[in-house]
Structures are given as structure tokens and as C-alpha cells.
Amino acid sequence: MTVLTVPTADAVPAGLSRRTRILRRLRRNPLAVVSFIVLALAAVAALLSPWLAPYAVEQTDFARTFAPPGTPGHLLGTDDLGRDVLSRIMLGARASLQVAILAVATSLVIGVPLGLAAGYFRAWDAVISRFTDLLLAFPFLIMAVGLAAIRGASLTNAAVAVGIAQIPGVIRVVRSDTLRLKSLDFVAAAVVDGASDLWVLARHILPNATSVILVQATVAIPAAILGEAVLSFLGLGIQPPDPSLGTMLATAQQFAARAPWAAVLPGVVIMGLALAFNVFGDALRDALDPKGDRR
């Protein structure tokens, strides 16, 4: 007897390439599309902010301090020094994304090799795992604040501090996936064929762990954005006159009753960026899941 199967709306033809299947799953996820659009617009605005910002970030107008949103010439109002809030948010978001990208790159450059070594070499696993446990004993923000305080306040130091604080999470994720891949038949076949350990790691394990690393990066970026905001709020991140969403919040808190928009708007941008990255990261994780091909 022949059994007829009816394809579901989420079914993906088996003949398509893996990249095409992933893109098709992402396009069929409304939240993924919306979050991607938000991130794309934020990236373009941040990249072109020096030219798109209507005013220079240090330009003041003491005759128009605390102008509310909608004021002619100041779409999002002004702050206590008469500086344009929209211009400062655009440049502040640019700084936040710069710190996030540098921090995640730092954590991946250090954490991925250590995670591969811990998962593949049993002799190294104990040492690297104990090192990871030691770092995890300190909360993420506490470690970032401590490192930033030691190194000094700057954009680069904030990125390095946040990146180092994220290394333990990267090590654990990569180690776990390496242990899974190491037990699969194609790795055992490569070892039997005489492939060296470095060859197996570079040509078999690392390429197949790329999807996990990519998802971890999308999860780490919002944490880095929040970490940069906290450091700048505490005076350990980006320093004036350079704009930062965190420093905008720190400055605006003393005028919250008089000009709430000066504090609310940077907070909304931080929340929106973090939420968009988290939503897109979840959607990307589901799209990269091999089990999705069989649904």
C-alpha cells in the first residue's frame, strides 16, 4: 500500500543546497525577517552616522536645552547642553556596535582554539576546563568592570574587557560541540586514514562547528552591547566628548524628571539592539538545525 505524505508549510525540498535551505527557513520566520531588518537599518545608520547625523556630537546650543522631541531641527530633542539627542544616539549606537564586534572577535579568537583543544585532546581538557571554571566563578559584568578598571577607560579597553569576560562561554560551547563531532564516524575514518590531529581539527571538526560558533556570536553580541553600556555608565568605557549610549544614560539620570526622553531614548535603543540580536540568533539557531530538514 502506498502512503501519501502531504508536505507542510515549513517543509524544504531536499534537493536544495544547505545555504538555500537556511535562507528559506529564515525568510519564512516573520520574527527573523523583522529582526534582520532592524539590525540592517541599525548597521547602516551606525556605519553612515558621521554623515547622516544632523549635528556634530559636541555641538551645543544653550538657548535650546532640554528641547522636547519634535522640536523643529531636533527630531528627538536636546539634552542638558543643547546637544542633539538623535545625533548622539546614532554615534553612540555606532560605538556600541564597534565594541560588540571587537569584543566578540576577541572572545572567538581566543575561545574557539581553546574549546577545540579541550574537546579533542583529553590531556588538555582538564587544564582548560579548570581555567574556564575559574573564569566562570566571576559574573560576566563583574569581570568586565574589573578588567576595564585595571586597563583604563577607552573604547578599545572596554571591548577587550568584555571580550575576555565572554571567553568562558565560547570555550564551553565549542568544547561541547567538538566532543560531539569527535565521536562521529567521519572523524574516526579520517583518523584511521592517518590524518593528523591538526588536519582533523581544521578540515573536519572546525567547519562542522561553524554553525554553533555563529549562533554563539549572535548571542554574545547583545551581551557585549549591554556590557559596553554598563561600563560607559560607570565611567569605565567610552569617555566624553565621544558619545556612548551608556554615558548618555548616566548623564540623563539626574535630569530624568525634567527631560525623561534624554534617558528613555538611549535605553530603548540599547534594548532594541539587544532584543533584535537575540531574536535573530534564536531564528538562526533553528534554521541551522539539521533536524529541520526532516520536519
PDB file of C-alpha atoms in Angstrom:
ATOM      1  CA  MET A   1       0.000   0.000   0.000  1.00  0.00           C
ATOM      2  CA  THR A   2       1.320   3.438  -0.941  1.00  0.00           C
ATOM      3  CA  VAL A   3       1.311   6.074   1.740  1.00  0.00           C
ATOM      4  CA  LEU A   4       0.900   9.633   0.546  1.00  0.00           C
ATOM      5  CA  THR A   5       2.590  12.389   2.544  1.00  0.00           C
ATOM      6  CA  VAL A   6       1.430  15.944   2.417  1.00  0.00           C
ATOM      7  CA  PRO A   7       4.260  18.495   2.750  1.00  0.00           C
ATOM      8  CA  THR A   8       3.795  21.070   5.472  1.00  0.00           C
ATOM      9  CA  ALA A   9       4.204  24.776   5.013  1.00  0.00           C
ATOM     10  CA  ASP A  10       7.662  24.625   6.621  1.00  0.00           C
ATOM     11  CA  ALA A  11       8.897  21.700   4.557  1.00  0.00           C
ATOM     12  CA  VAL A  12      12.011  22.361   2.489  1.00  0.00           C
ATOM     13  CA  PRO A  13      12.788  20.399  -0.705  1.00  0.00           C
ATOM     14  CA  ALA A  14      15.654  18.001  -0.128  1.00  0.00           C
ATOM     15  CA  GLY A  15      17.365  18.864  -3.410  1.00  0.00           C
ATOM     16  CA  LEU A  16      18.223  22.403  -2.358  1.00  0.00           C
ATOM     17  CA  SER A  17      21.673  23.329  -1.104  1.00  0.00           C
ATOM     18  CA  ARG A  18      22.164  23.795   2.630  1.00  0.00           C
ATOM     19  CA  ARG A  19      22.623  27.544   2.268  1.00  0.00           C
ATOM     20  CA  THR A  20      19.410  27.842   0.274  1.00  0.00           C
ATOM     21  CA  ARG A  21      17.505  25.803   2.854  1.00  0.00           C
ATOM     22  CA  ILE A  22      18.791  28.005   5.680  1.00  0.00           C
ATOM     23  CA  LEU A  23      17.852  31.212   3.862  1.00  0.00           C
ATOM     24  CA  ARG A  24      14.417  29.837   3.050  1.00  0.00           C
ATOM     25  CA  ARG A  25      13.747  28.942   6.685  1.00  0.00           C
ATOM     26  CA  LEU A  26      14.836  32.413   7.787  1.00  0.00           C
ATOM     27  CA  ARG A  27      12.586  34.095   5.227  1.00  0.00           C
ATOM     28  CA  ARG A  28       9.614  32.049   6.457  1.00  0.00           C
ATOM     29  CA  ASN A  29      10.165  33.237  10.035  1.00  0.00           C
ATOM     30  CA  PRO A  30       8.495  36.662  10.462  1.00  0.00           C
ATOM     31  CA  LEU A  31      10.442  37.461  13.623  1.00  0.00           C
ATOM     32  CA  ALA A  32      13.713  36.650  11.871  1.00  0.00           C
ATOM     33  CA  VAL A  33      12.829  38.950   8.983  1.00  0.00           C
ATOM     34  CA  VAL A  34      11.811  41.817  11.276  1.00  0.00           C
ATOM     35  CA  SER A  35      14.894  41.459  13.481  1.00  0.00           C
ATOM     36  CA  PHE A  36      17.153  41.286  10.421  1.00  0.00           C
ATOM     37  CA  ILE A  37      15.615  44.472   9.016  1.00  0.00           C
ATOM     38  CA  VAL A  38      16.107  46.236  12.367  1.00  0.00           C
ATOM     39  CA  LEU A  39      19.738  45.116  12.539  1.00  0.00           C
ATOM     40  CA  ALA A  40      20.391  46.056   8.919  1.00  0.00           C
ATOM     41  CA  LEU A  41      18.954  49.534   9.428  1.00  0.00           C
ATOM     42  CA  ALA A  42      20.921  49.949  12.660  1.00  0.00           C
ATOM     43  CA  ALA A  43      24.137  48.820  10.955  1.00  0.00           C
ATOM     44  CA  VAL A  44      23.648  51.209   8.022  1.00  0.00           C
ATOM     45  CA  ALA A  45      22.769  54.089  10.348  1.00  0.00           C
ATOM     46  CA  ALA A  46      25.794  53.358  12.541  1.00  0.00           C
ATOM     47  CA  LEU A  47      28.155  52.993   9.589  1.00  0.00           C
ATOM     48  CA  LEU A  48      26.991  56.221   7.951  1.00  0.00           C
ATOM     49  CA  SER A  49      26.289  58.127  11.173  1.00  0.00           C
ATOM     50  CA  PRO A  50      29.186  60.605  10.713  1.00  0.00           C
ATOM     51  CA  TRP A  51      27.446  61.757   7.535  1.00  0.00           C
ATOM     52  CA  LEU A  52      23.804  61.119   8.435  1.00  0.00           C
ATOM     53  CA  ALA A  53      23.828  62.759  11.858  1.00  0.00           C
ATOM     54  CA  PRO A  54      22.218  66.207  11.541  1.00  0.00           C
ATOM     55  CA  TYR A  55      24.639  67.814  14.032  1.00  0.00           C
ATOM     56  CA  ALA A  56      28.138  67.257  15.351  1.00  0.00           C
ATOM     57  CA  VAL A  57      28.006  65.358  18.641  1.00  0.00           C
ATOM     58  CA  GLU A  58      29.823  68.125  20.543  1.00  0.00           C
ATOM     59  CA  GLN A  59      27.762  70.970  19.056  1.00  0.00           C
ATOM     60  CA  THR A  60      25.876  72.778  21.817  1.00  0.00           C
ATOM     61  CA  ASP A  61      23.009  75.254  21.793  1.00  0.00           C
ATOM     62  CA  PHE A  62      22.490  76.695  25.287  1.00  0.00           C
ATOM     63  CA  ALA A  63      19.431  78.580  24.098  1.00  0.00           C
ATOM     64  CA  ARG A  64      17.630  75.271  23.369  1.00  0.00           C
ATOM     65  CA  THR A  65      18.500  72.997  26.271  1.00  0.00           C
ATOM     66  CA  PHE A  66      16.020  70.247  27.126  1.00  0.00           C
ATOM     67  CA  ALA A  67      14.075  70.799  23.898  1.00  0.00           C
ATOM     68  CA  PRO A  68      11.390  68.051  23.713  1.00  0.00           C
ATOM     69  CA  PRO A  69      11.163  65.552  20.852  1.00  0.00           C
ATOM     70  CA  GLY A  70       9.552  67.028  17.781  1.00  0.00           C
ATOM     71  CA  THR A  71      11.222  70.400  18.160  1.00  0.00           C
ATOM     72  CA  PRO A  72      11.992  71.854  14.706  1.00  0.00           C
ATOM     73  CA  GLY A  73      15.578  70.939  13.867  1.00  0.00           C
ATOM     74  CA  HIS A  74      15.803  68.404  16.703  1.00  0.00           C
ATOM     75  CA  LEU A  75      13.660  65.369  15.954  1.00  0.00           C
ATOM     76  CA  LEU A  76      14.428  63.649  19.277  1.00  0.00           C
ATOM     77  CA  GLY A  77      15.023  66.792  21.301  1.00  0.00           C
ATOM     78  CA  THR A  78      18.158  68.034  23.043  1.00  0.00           C
ATOM     79  CA  ASP A  79      19.973  67.301  26.287  1.00  0.00           C
ATOM     80  CA  ASP A  80      21.155  69.489  29.168  1.00  0.00           C
ATOM     81  CA  LEU A  81      23.798  71.167  26.999  1.00  0.00           C
ATOM     82  CA  GLY A  82      21.560  71.640  23.981  1.00  0.00           C
ATOM     83  CA  ARG A  83      23.189  68.799  22.063  1.00  0.00           C
ATOM     84  CA  ASP A  84      21.046  66.951  19.525  1.00  0.00           C
ATOM     85  CA  VAL A  85      19.862  63.634  21.011  1.00  0.00           C
ATOM     86  CA  LEU A  86      19.369  61.959  17.621  1.00  0.00           C
ATOM     87  CA  SER A  87      22.947  62.700  16.533  1.00  0.00           C
ATOM     88  CA  ARG A  88      24.349  61.410  19.813  1.00  0.00           C
ATOM     89  CA  ILE A  89      22.231  58.250  19.687  1.00  0.00           C
ATOM     90  CA  MET A  90      23.411  57.494  16.145  1.00  0.00           C
ATOM     91  CA  LEU A  91      27.083  57.935  17.075  1.00  0.00           C
ATOM     92  CA  GLY A  92      26.524  56.131  20.385  1.00  0.00           C
ATOM     93  CA  ALA A  93      24.981  53.133  18.628  1.00  0.00           C
ATOM     94  CA  ARG A  94      27.977  53.103  16.287  1.00  0.00           C
ATOM     95  CA  ALA A  95      30.322  52.947  19.281  1.00  0.00           C
ATOM     96  CA  SER A  96      28.257  50.193  20.903  1.00  0.00           C
ATOM     97  CA  LEU A  97      28.367  48.064  17.758  1.00  0.00           C
ATOM     98  CA  GLN A  98      32.107  48.661  17.413  1.00  0.00           C
ATOM     99  CA  VAL A  99      32.701  47.478  20.955  1.00  0.00           C
ATOM    100  CA  ALA A 100      30.395  44.485  20.457  1.00  0.00           C
ATOM    101  CA  ILE A 101      32.126  43.360  17.257  1.00  0.00           C
ATOM    102  CA  LEU A 102      35.613  43.798  18.717  1.00  0.00           C
ATOM    103  CA  ALA A 103      34.617  42.023  21.927  1.00  0.00           C
ATOM    104  CA  VAL A 104      33.045  39.049  20.156  1.00  0.00           C
ATOM    105  CA  ALA A 105      36.015  38.803  17.778  1.00  0.00           C
ATOM    106  CA  THR A 106      38.365  38.751  20.770  1.00  0.00           C
ATOM    107  CA  SER A 107      36.370  36.039  22.522  1.00  0.00           C
ATOM    108  CA  LEU A 108      36.206  33.899  19.361  1.00  0.00           C
ATOM    109  CA  VAL A 109      39.899  34.247  18.508  1.00  0.00           C
ATOM    110  CA  ILE A 110      40.867  33.022  21.980  1.00  0.00           C
ATOM    111  CA  GLY A 111      37.901  30.844  22.921  1.00  0.00           C
ATOM    112  CA  VAL A 112      37.486  28.773  19.740  1.00  0.00           C
ATOM    113  CA  PRO A 113      41.035  27.287  19.694  1.00  0.00           C
ATOM    114  CA  LEU A 114      40.853  26.578  23.425  1.00  0.00           C
ATOM    115  CA  GLY A 115      37.434  24.950  23.036  1.00  0.00           C
ATOM    116  CA  LEU A 116      38.677  22.784  20.159  1.00  0.00           C
ATOM    117  CA  ALA A 117      41.729  21.728  22.160  1.00  0.00           C
ATOM    118  CA  ALA A 118      39.669  20.953  25.258  1.00  0.00           C
ATOM    119  CA  GLY A 119      37.187  18.843  23.327  1.00  0.00           C
ATOM    120  CA  TYR A 120      39.695  16.958  21.192  1.00  0.00           C
ATOM    121  CA  PHE A 121      42.755  16.452  23.421  1.00  0.00           C
ATOM    122  CA  ARG A 122      41.957  14.684  26.664  1.00  0.00           C
ATOM    123  CA  ALA A 123      45.224  15.808  28.266  1.00  0.00           C
ATOM    124  CA  TRP A 124      44.376  19.465  27.687  1.00  0.00           C
ATOM    125  CA  ASP A 125      40.754  19.140  28.691  1.00  0.00           C
ATOM    126  CA  ALA A 126      41.379  19.133  32.427  1.00  0.00           C
ATOM    127  CA  VAL A 127      43.601  22.231  32.342  1.00  0.00           C
ATOM    128  CA  ILE A 128      41.367  24.267  30.015  1.00  0.00           C
ATOM    129  CA  SER A 129      38.177  23.204  31.788  1.00  0.00           C
ATOM    130  CA  ARG A 130      39.571  24.231  35.175  1.00  0.00           C
ATOM    131  CA  PHE A 131      40.640  27.559  33.665  1.00  0.00           C
ATOM    132  CA  THR A 132      37.126  28.007  32.291  1.00  0.00           C
ATOM    133  CA  ASP A 133      35.555  27.164  35.656  1.00  0.00           C
ATOM    134  CA  LEU A 134      37.813  29.728  37.313  1.00  0.00           C
ATOM    135  CA  LEU A 135      36.678  32.454  34.919  1.00  0.00           C
ATOM    136  CA  LEU A 136      33.033  31.437  35.296  1.00  0.00           C
ATOM    137  CA  ALA A 137      33.330  31.896  39.050  1.00  0.00           C
ATOM    138  CA  PHE A 138      33.221  35.638  38.371  1.00  0.00           C
ATOM    139  CA  PRO A 139      29.968  37.100  36.995  1.00  0.00           C
ATOM    140  CA  PHE A 140      30.248  38.459  33.470  1.00  0.00           C
ATOM    141  CA  LEU A 141      29.751  42.130  34.341  1.00  0.00           C
ATOM    142  CA  ILE A 142      31.927  41.973  37.467  1.00  0.00           C
ATOM    143  CA  MET A 143      34.815  40.604  35.420  1.00  0.00           C
ATOM    144  CA  ALA A 144      34.306  43.167  32.660  1.00  0.00           C
ATOM    145  CA  VAL A 145      34.188  46.037  35.168  1.00  0.00           C
ATOM    146  CA  GLY A 146      37.312  44.777  36.923  1.00  0.00           C
ATOM    147  CA  LEU A 147      39.301  44.396  33.713  1.00  0.00           C
ATOM    148  CA  ALA A 148      38.184  47.791  32.439  1.00  0.00           C
ATOM    149  CA  ALA A 149      39.163  49.409  35.729  1.00  0.00           C
ATOM    150  CA  ILE A 150      42.627  47.827  35.538  1.00  0.00           C
ATOM    151  CA  ARG A 151      43.258  48.694  31.869  1.00  0.00           C
ATOM    152  CA  GLY A 152      41.707  52.168  31.923  1.00  0.00           C
ATOM    153  CA  ALA A 153      38.678  53.732  30.294  1.00  0.00           C
ATOM    154  CA  SER A 154      38.554  53.703  26.481  1.00  0.00           C
ATOM    155  CA  LEU A 155      36.640  52.073  23.640  1.00  0.00           C
ATOM    156  CA  THR A 156      39.394  49.548  22.943  1.00  0.00           C
ATOM    157  CA  ASN A 157      39.860  48.625  26.589  1.00  0.00           C
ATOM    158  CA  ALA A 158      36.102  48.238  27.031  1.00  0.00           C
ATOM    159  CA  ALA A 159      35.992  45.887  24.025  1.00  0.00           C
ATOM    160  CA  VAL A 160      38.917  43.836  25.338  1.00  0.00           C
ATOM    161  CA  ALA A 161      37.400  43.642  28.830  1.00  0.00           C
ATOM    162  CA  VAL A 162      34.009  42.482  27.537  1.00  0.00           C
ATOM    163  CA  GLY A 163      35.665  40.065  25.105  1.00  0.00           C
ATOM    164  CA  ILE A 164      37.778  38.418  27.811  1.00  0.00           C
ATOM    165  CA  ALA A 165      34.700  38.099  30.013  1.00  0.00           C
ATOM    166  CA  GLN A 166      32.935  36.207  27.188  1.00  0.00           C
ATOM    167  CA  ILE A 167      35.737  33.695  26.572  1.00  0.00           C
ATOM    168  CA  PRO A 168      34.481  31.036  29.058  1.00  0.00           C
ATOM    169  CA  GLY A 169      31.102  30.793  27.320  1.00  0.00           C
ATOM    170  CA  VAL A 170      32.754  30.342  23.920  1.00  0.00           C
ATOM    171  CA  ILE A 171      35.104  27.661  25.270  1.00  0.00           C
ATOM    172  CA  ARG A 172      32.252  25.647  26.743  1.00  0.00           C
ATOM    173  CA  VAL A 173      30.089  25.787  23.622  1.00  0.00           C
ATOM    174  CA  VAL A 174      32.933  24.861  21.255  1.00  0.00           C
ATOM    175  CA  ARG A 175      34.210  22.134  23.583  1.00  0.00           C
ATOM    176  CA  SER A 176      30.763  20.546  23.780  1.00  0.00           C
ATOM    177  CA  ASP A 177      30.328  20.514  20.005  1.00  0.00           C
ATOM    178  CA  THR A 178      33.865  19.213  19.484  1.00  0.00           C
ATOM    179  CA  LEU A 179      33.151  16.266  21.782  1.00  0.00           C
ATOM    180  CA  ARG A 180      30.018  15.517  19.755  1.00  0.00           C
ATOM    181  CA  LEU A 181      31.789  15.741  16.396  1.00  0.00           C
ATOM    182  CA  LYS A 182      34.780  13.735  17.631  1.00  0.00           C
ATOM    183  CA  SER A 183      32.544  10.721  18.229  1.00  0.00           C
ATOM    184  CA  LEU A 184      31.107  10.694  14.696  1.00  0.00           C
ATOM    185  CA  ASP A 185      32.159   8.185  12.047  1.00  0.00           C
ATOM    186  CA  PHE A 186      33.711  10.612   9.560  1.00  0.00           C
ATOM    187  CA  VAL A 187      36.215  11.821  12.160  1.00  0.00           C
ATOM    188  CA  ALA A 188      37.117   8.259  13.098  1.00  0.00           C
ATOM    189  CA  ALA A 189      37.563   7.430   9.391  1.00  0.00           C
ATOM    190  CA  ALA A 190      39.912  10.402   8.955  1.00  0.00           C
ATOM    191  CA  VAL A 191      41.996   9.246  11.927  1.00  0.00           C
ATOM    192  CA  VAL A 192      42.168   5.701  10.555  1.00  0.00           C
ATOM    193  CA  ASP A 193      43.335   7.087   7.210  1.00  0.00           C
ATOM    194  CA  GLY A 194      46.301   8.630   9.003  1.00  0.00           C
ATOM    195  CA  ALA A 195      45.171  12.255   9.216  1.00  0.00           C
ATOM    196  CA  SER A 196      46.993  14.315  11.818  1.00  0.00           C
ATOM    197  CA  ASP A 197      45.192  15.890  14.737  1.00  0.00           C
ATOM    198  CA  LEU A 198      45.583  19.391  13.336  1.00  0.00           C
ATOM    199  CA  TRP A 199      44.232  18.222   9.967  1.00  0.00           C
ATOM    200  CA  VAL A 200      41.198  16.647  11.613  1.00  0.00           C
ATOM    201  CA  LEU A 201      40.525  19.781  13.643  1.00  0.00           C
ATOM    202  CA  ALA A 202      40.992  22.173  10.719  1.00  0.00           C
ATOM    203  CA  ARG A 203      39.275  20.193   7.948  1.00  0.00           C
ATOM    204  CA  HIS A 204      36.625  18.146   9.731  1.00  0.00           C
ATOM    205  CA  ILE A 205      35.691  19.477  13.176  1.00  0.00           C
ATOM    206  CA  LEU A 206      36.027  23.252  12.821  1.00  0.00           C
ATOM    207  CA  PRO A 207      33.970  23.529   9.579  1.00  0.00           C
ATOM    208  CA  ASN A 208      31.176  21.455  11.109  1.00  0.00           C
ATOM    209  CA  ALA A 209      31.250  23.525  14.293  1.00  0.00           C
ATOM    210  CA  THR A 210      30.905  26.800  12.373  1.00  0.00           C
ATOM    211  CA  SER A 211      27.124  26.929  12.785  1.00  0.00           C
ATOM    212  CA  VAL A 212      27.407  26.592  16.574  1.00  0.00           C
ATOM    213  CA  ILE A 213      30.103  29.276  16.672  1.00  0.00           C
ATOM    214  CA  LEU A 214      27.983  31.583  14.531  1.00  0.00           C
ATOM    215  CA  VAL A 215      24.982  31.213  16.788  1.00  0.00           C
ATOM    216  CA  GLN A 216      27.164  31.796  19.848  1.00  0.00           C
ATOM    217  CA  ALA A 217      28.403  35.020  18.252  1.00  0.00           C
ATOM    218  CA  THR A 218      24.866  36.304  17.713  1.00  0.00           C
ATOM    219  CA  VAL A 219      24.109  35.552  21.369  1.00  0.00           C
ATOM    220  CA  ALA A 220      27.330  37.199  22.569  1.00  0.00           C
ATOM    221  CA  ILE A 221      26.819  40.466  20.674  1.00  0.00           C
ATOM    222  CA  PRO A 222      23.807  41.680  22.709  1.00  0.00           C
ATOM    223  CA  ALA A 223      25.633  40.778  25.915  1.00  0.00           C
ATOM    224  CA  ALA A 224      28.583  42.842  24.681  1.00  0.00           C
ATOM    225  CA  ILE A 225      26.297  45.777  23.885  1.00  0.00           C
ATOM    226  CA  LEU A 226      24.883  45.662  27.405  1.00  0.00           C
ATOM    227  CA  GLY A 227      28.366  45.259  28.844  1.00  0.00           C
ATOM    228  CA  GLU A 228      29.619  48.340  26.998  1.00  0.00           C
ATOM    229  CA  ALA A 229      26.607  50.334  28.173  1.00  0.00           C
ATOM    230  CA  VAL A 230      27.256  49.343  31.788  1.00  0.00           C
ATOM    231  CA  LEU A 231      30.956  50.186  31.564  1.00  0.00           C
ATOM    232  CA  SER A 232      30.244  53.573  29.987  1.00  0.00           C
ATOM    233  CA  PHE A 233      27.502  54.235  32.547  1.00  0.00           C
ATOM    234  CA  LEU A 234      30.048  53.631  35.315  1.00  0.00           C
ATOM    235  CA  GLY A 235      32.662  55.806  33.612  1.00  0.00           C
ATOM    236  CA  LEU A 236      34.884  52.865  32.620  1.00  0.00           C
ATOM    237  CA  GLY A 237      34.021  52.749  28.931  1.00  0.00           C
ATOM    238  CA  ILE A 238      33.922  55.364  26.189  1.00  0.00           C
ATOM    239  CA  GLN A 239      34.867  58.781  27.528  1.00  0.00           C
ATOM    240  CA  PRO A 240      33.360  62.194  26.687  1.00  0.00           C
ATOM    241  CA  PRO A 241      33.223  64.009  24.364  1.00  0.00           C
ATOM    242  CA  ASP A 242      32.819  60.782  22.363  1.00  0.00           C
ATOM    243  CA  PRO A 243      29.164  59.703  22.584  1.00  0.00           C
ATOM    244  CA  SER A 244      28.013  56.445  24.112  1.00  0.00           C
ATOM    245  CA  LEU A 245      24.567  55.160  24.947  1.00  0.00           C
ATOM    246  CA  GLY A 246      25.798  54.308  28.431  1.00  0.00           C
ATOM    247  CA  THR A 247      27.212  57.777  29.106  1.00  0.00           C
ATOM    248  CA  MET A 248      24.004  59.330  27.770  1.00  0.00           C
ATOM    249  CA  LEU A 249      22.058  57.322  30.352  1.00  0.00           C
ATOM    250  CA  ALA A 250      24.468  58.297  33.127  1.00  0.00           C
ATOM    251  CA  THR A 251      24.215  61.996  32.274  1.00  0.00           C
ATOM    252  CA  ALA A 252      20.450  61.992  31.764  1.00  0.00           C
ATOM    253  CA  GLN A 253      19.564  60.253  35.033  1.00  0.00           C
ATOM    254  CA  GLN A 254      19.991  63.472  37.038  1.00  0.00           C
ATOM    255  CA  PHE A 255      17.559  65.227  34.688  1.00  0.00           C
ATOM    256  CA  ALA A 256      15.096  62.337  34.364  1.00  0.00           C
ATOM    257  CA  ALA A 257      12.184  64.302  35.814  1.00  0.00           C
ATOM    258  CA  ARG A 258      12.767  67.345  33.611  1.00  0.00           C
ATOM    259  CA  ALA A 259      13.792  65.616  30.363  1.00  0.00           C
ATOM    260  CA  PRO A 260      12.815  61.927  30.502  1.00  0.00           C
ATOM    261  CA  TRP A 261      13.362  61.462  26.770  1.00  0.00           C
ATOM    262  CA  ALA A 262      17.099  62.017  27.203  1.00  0.00           C
ATOM    263  CA  ALA A 263      17.256  58.835  29.302  1.00  0.00           C
ATOM    264  CA  VAL A 264      14.422  56.803  27.776  1.00  0.00           C
ATOM    265  CA  LEU A 265      15.530  57.041  24.140  1.00  0.00           C
ATOM    266  CA  PRO A 266      19.106  55.669  24.628  1.00  0.00           C
ATOM    267  CA  GLY A 267      17.666  52.896  26.799  1.00  0.00           C
ATOM    268  CA  VAL A 268      15.144  51.991  24.105  1.00  0.00           C
ATOM    269  CA  VAL A 269      17.942  51.796  21.513  1.00  0.00           C
ATOM    270  CA  ILE A 270      20.022  49.518  23.755  1.00  0.00           C
ATOM    271  CA  MET A 271      17.006  47.300  24.421  1.00  0.00           C
ATOM    272  CA  GLY A 272      16.032  47.234  20.732  1.00  0.00           C
ATOM    273  CA  LEU A 273      19.511  46.239  19.541  1.00  0.00           C
ATOM    274  CA  ALA A 274      19.884  43.533  22.185  1.00  0.00           C
ATOM    275  CA  LEU A 275      16.398  42.156  21.507  1.00  0.00           C
ATOM    276  CA  ALA A 276      16.903  42.133  17.732  1.00  0.00           C
ATOM    277  CA  PHE A 277      20.196  40.240  18.039  1.00  0.00           C
ATOM    278  CA  ASN A 278      18.669  37.715  20.458  1.00  0.00           C
ATOM    279  CA  VAL A 279      15.623  37.091  18.253  1.00  0.00           C
ATOM    280  CA  PHE A 280      17.734  36.741  15.112  1.00  0.00           C
ATOM    281  CA  GLY A 281      20.148  34.452  16.957  1.00  0.00           C
ATOM    282  CA  ASP A 282      17.296  32.158  18.007  1.00  0.00           C
ATOM    283  CA  ALA A 283      15.946  32.111  14.451  1.00  0.00           C
ATOM    284  CA  LEU A 284      19.406  31.386  13.045  1.00  0.00           C
ATOM    285  CA  ARG A 285      19.880  28.530  15.509  1.00  0.00           C
ATOM    286  CA  ASP A 286      16.585  26.966  14.378  1.00  0.00           C
ATOM    287  CA  ALA A 287      17.477  27.471  10.701  1.00  0.00           C
ATOM    288  CA  LEU A 288      20.879  25.823  11.136  1.00  0.00           C
ATOM    289  CA  ASP A 289      19.394  22.837  12.966  1.00  0.00           C
ATOM    290  CA  PRO A 290      19.849  19.784  10.676  1.00  0.00           C
ATOM    291  CA  LYS A 291      16.667  18.258  12.125  1.00  0.00           C
ATOM    292  CA  GLY A 292      14.731  20.996  10.353  1.00  0.00           C
ATOM    293  CA  ASP A 293      15.295  19.197   7.047  1.00  0.00           C
ATOM    294  CA  ARG A 294      13.232  16.262   8.274  1.00  0.00           C
ATOM    295  CA  ARG A 295      10.288  18.251   9.623  1.00  0.00           C
TER     296      ARG A 295
END
